[in-house]
Amino acid sequence: MQEAIIHLPMFDNDGKPIGAIHDWLKRELCKLFGGFTSHHATGGWIDPTDEGKVYVEQVRRYIVAASPDFAERNEKLKALAYEAGLRARQVAVYWRDFNGTVSIDYIAPEDLMPTMPNA
């Protein structure tokens, strides 16, 4: 078995809690990987498009495990991470694949809907 990780902020960019999106992600992780472990963390980043403003935010870190025999595991995790970032109306999503490669995938502005349902 190998582990992979998705980080998802606790609040959207307007400061509103996104608990329903976390609930959705938990269900999807269980469907795909049979379960998850999560814990709170604090993350920070610099926005190069906003005069180098530093953002610090509370995140939930989701850890899943899968066998190397699960050939599509990285593709499925990447799609799930992107969908979680999209639903949470994030600029980008941070995740680590089962091979240990870390990615920060930017959410395409045209993918964002004006308002996303919370579930």
mmCIF file of C-alpha atoms in Angstrom, residues 12-98:
data_model
loop_
_atom_site.group_PDB
_atom_site.id
_atom_site.type_symbol
_atom_site.label_atom_id
_atom_site.label_comp_id
_atom_site.label_asym_id
_atom_site.label_seq_id
_atom_site.Cartn_x
_atom_site.Cartn_y
_atom_site.Cartn_z
ATOM 1 C CA ASP A 12 -14.030 29.296 1.086
ATOM 2 C CA ASN A 13 -12.414 32.481 -0.191
ATOM 3 C CA ASP A 14 -15.232 34.545 1.349
ATOM 4 C CA GLY A 15 -14.567 33.074 4.805
ATOM 5 C CA LYS A 16 -17.643 30.817 4.803
ATOM 6 C CA PRO A 17 -17.346 27.276 6.209
ATOM 7 C CA ILE A 18 -17.446 24.543 3.574
ATOM 8 C CA GLY A 19 -18.425 21.610 5.774
ATOM 9 C CA ALA A 20 -20.795 20.170 3.166
ATOM 10 C CA ILE A 21 -17.947 20.012 0.636
ATOM 11 C CA HIS A 22 -15.795 18.199 3.190
ATOM 12 C CA ASP A 23 -18.671 15.762 3.762
ATOM 13 C CA TRP A 24 -18.878 15.170 0.005
ATOM 14 C CA LEU A 25 -15.105 14.588 -0.205
ATOM 15 C CA LYS A 26 -15.193 12.104 2.686
ATOM 16 C CA ARG A 27 -17.915 10.088 0.939
ATOM 17 C CA GLU A 28 -16.013 10.084 -2.356
ATOM 18 C CA LEU A 29 -12.745 9.036 -0.705
ATOM 19 C CA CYS A 30 -14.544 6.135 0.991
ATOM 20 C CA LYS A 31 -16.131 5.073 -2.312
ATOM 21 C CA LEU A 32 -12.837 5.144 -4.210
ATOM 22 C CA PHE A 33 -10.315 4.015 -1.606
ATOM 23 C CA GLY A 34 -12.370 2.346 1.119
ATOM 24 C CA GLY A 35 -11.640 5.007 3.734
ATOM 25 C CA PHE A 36 -9.447 7.938 4.782
ATOM 26 C CA THR A 37 -7.686 9.513 7.737
ATOM 27 C CA SER A 38 -7.869 13.263 8.253
ATOM 28 C CA HIS A 39 -6.542 15.921 10.546
ATOM 29 C CA HIS A 40 -6.414 19.684 10.798
ATOM 30 C CA ALA A 41 -3.375 21.618 9.682
ATOM 31 C CA THR A 42 -2.380 25.180 8.874
ATOM 32 C CA GLY A 43 -1.085 26.091 5.438
ATOM 33 C CA GLY A 44 0.259 29.260 3.901
ATOM 34 C CA TRP A 45 1.058 30.519 0.442
ATOM 35 C CA ILE A 46 2.004 33.673 -1.431
ATOM 36 C CA ASP A 47 -0.326 34.932 -4.149
ATOM 37 C CA PRO A 48 1.868 36.218 -6.980
ATOM 38 C CA THR A 49 -1.133 37.923 -8.595
ATOM 39 C CA ASP A 50 -1.926 40.016 -5.478
ATOM 40 C CA GLU A 51 1.362 41.877 -4.855
ATOM 41 C CA GLY A 52 2.808 38.864 -3.048
ATOM 42 C CA LYS A 53 0.126 38.809 -0.355
ATOM 43 C CA VAL A 54 0.651 35.977 2.135
ATOM 44 C CA TYR A 55 -2.366 33.827 2.948
ATOM 45 C CA VAL A 56 -2.493 31.550 5.990
ATOM 46 C CA GLU A 57 -5.478 29.253 6.353
ATOM 47 C CA GLN A 58 -6.821 26.301 8.255
ATOM 48 C CA VAL A 59 -7.000 23.146 6.145
ATOM 49 C CA ARG A 60 -8.055 19.562 6.542
ATOM 50 C CA ARG A 61 -5.559 17.019 5.292
ATOM 51 C CA TYR A 62 -7.053 13.801 3.895
ATOM 52 C CA ILE A 63 -4.839 10.729 3.650
ATOM 53 C CA VAL A 64 -5.806 7.637 1.656
ATOM 54 C CA ALA A 65 -4.000 4.398 0.879
ATOM 55 C CA ALA A 66 -4.154 2.147 -2.163
ATOM 56 C CA SER A 67 -2.323 -0.802 -3.602
ATOM 57 C CA PRO A 68 0.058 -0.274 -6.527
ATOM 58 C CA ASP A 69 -2.221 -2.750 -8.363
ATOM 59 C CA PHE A 70 -4.907 -0.015 -8.507
ATOM 60 C CA ALA A 71 -3.650 1.315 -11.856
ATOM 61 C CA GLU A 72 -5.888 4.407 -12.091
ATOM 62 C CA ARG A 73 -5.413 5.563 -8.513
ATOM 63 C CA ASN A 74 -3.422 8.740 -9.314
ATOM 64 C CA GLU A 75 -5.805 9.824 -12.087
ATOM 65 C CA LYS A 76 -8.841 9.267 -9.865
ATOM 66 C CA LEU A 77 -7.225 11.117 -6.958
ATOM 67 C CA LYS A 78 -6.251 14.034 -9.209
ATOM 68 C CA ALA A 79 -9.807 14.300 -10.572
ATOM 69 C CA LEU A 80 -11.210 14.188 -7.041
ATOM 70 C CA ALA A 81 -8.775 16.849 -5.788
ATOM 71 C CA TYR A 82 -9.680 19.125 -8.713
ATOM 72 C CA GLU A 83 -13.420 18.612 -8.140
ATOM 73 C CA ALA A 84 -13.010 19.399 -4.429
ATOM 74 C CA GLY A 85 -11.129 22.602 -5.285
ATOM 75 C CA LEU A 86 -13.774 23.508 -7.826
ATOM 76 C CA ARG A 87 -16.642 22.939 -5.400
ATOM 77 C CA ALA A 88 -14.806 24.969 -2.750
ATOM 78 C CA ARG A 89 -14.204 27.762 -5.288
ATOM 79 C CA GLN A 90 -10.444 27.671 -4.728
ATOM 80 C CA VAL A 91 -7.736 29.190 -6.906
ATOM 81 C CA ALA A 92 -5.703 25.977 -6.637
ATOM 82 C CA VAL A 93 -5.633 22.623 -4.881
ATOM 83 C CA TYR A 94 -2.622 20.948 -3.232
ATOM 84 C CA TRP A 95 -2.280 17.173 -3.386
ATOM 85 C CA ARG A 96 0.340 14.428 -3.278
ATOM 86 C CA ASP A 97 -0.017 11.353 -5.467
ATOM 87 C CA PHE A 98 0.714 7.766 -4.522
#
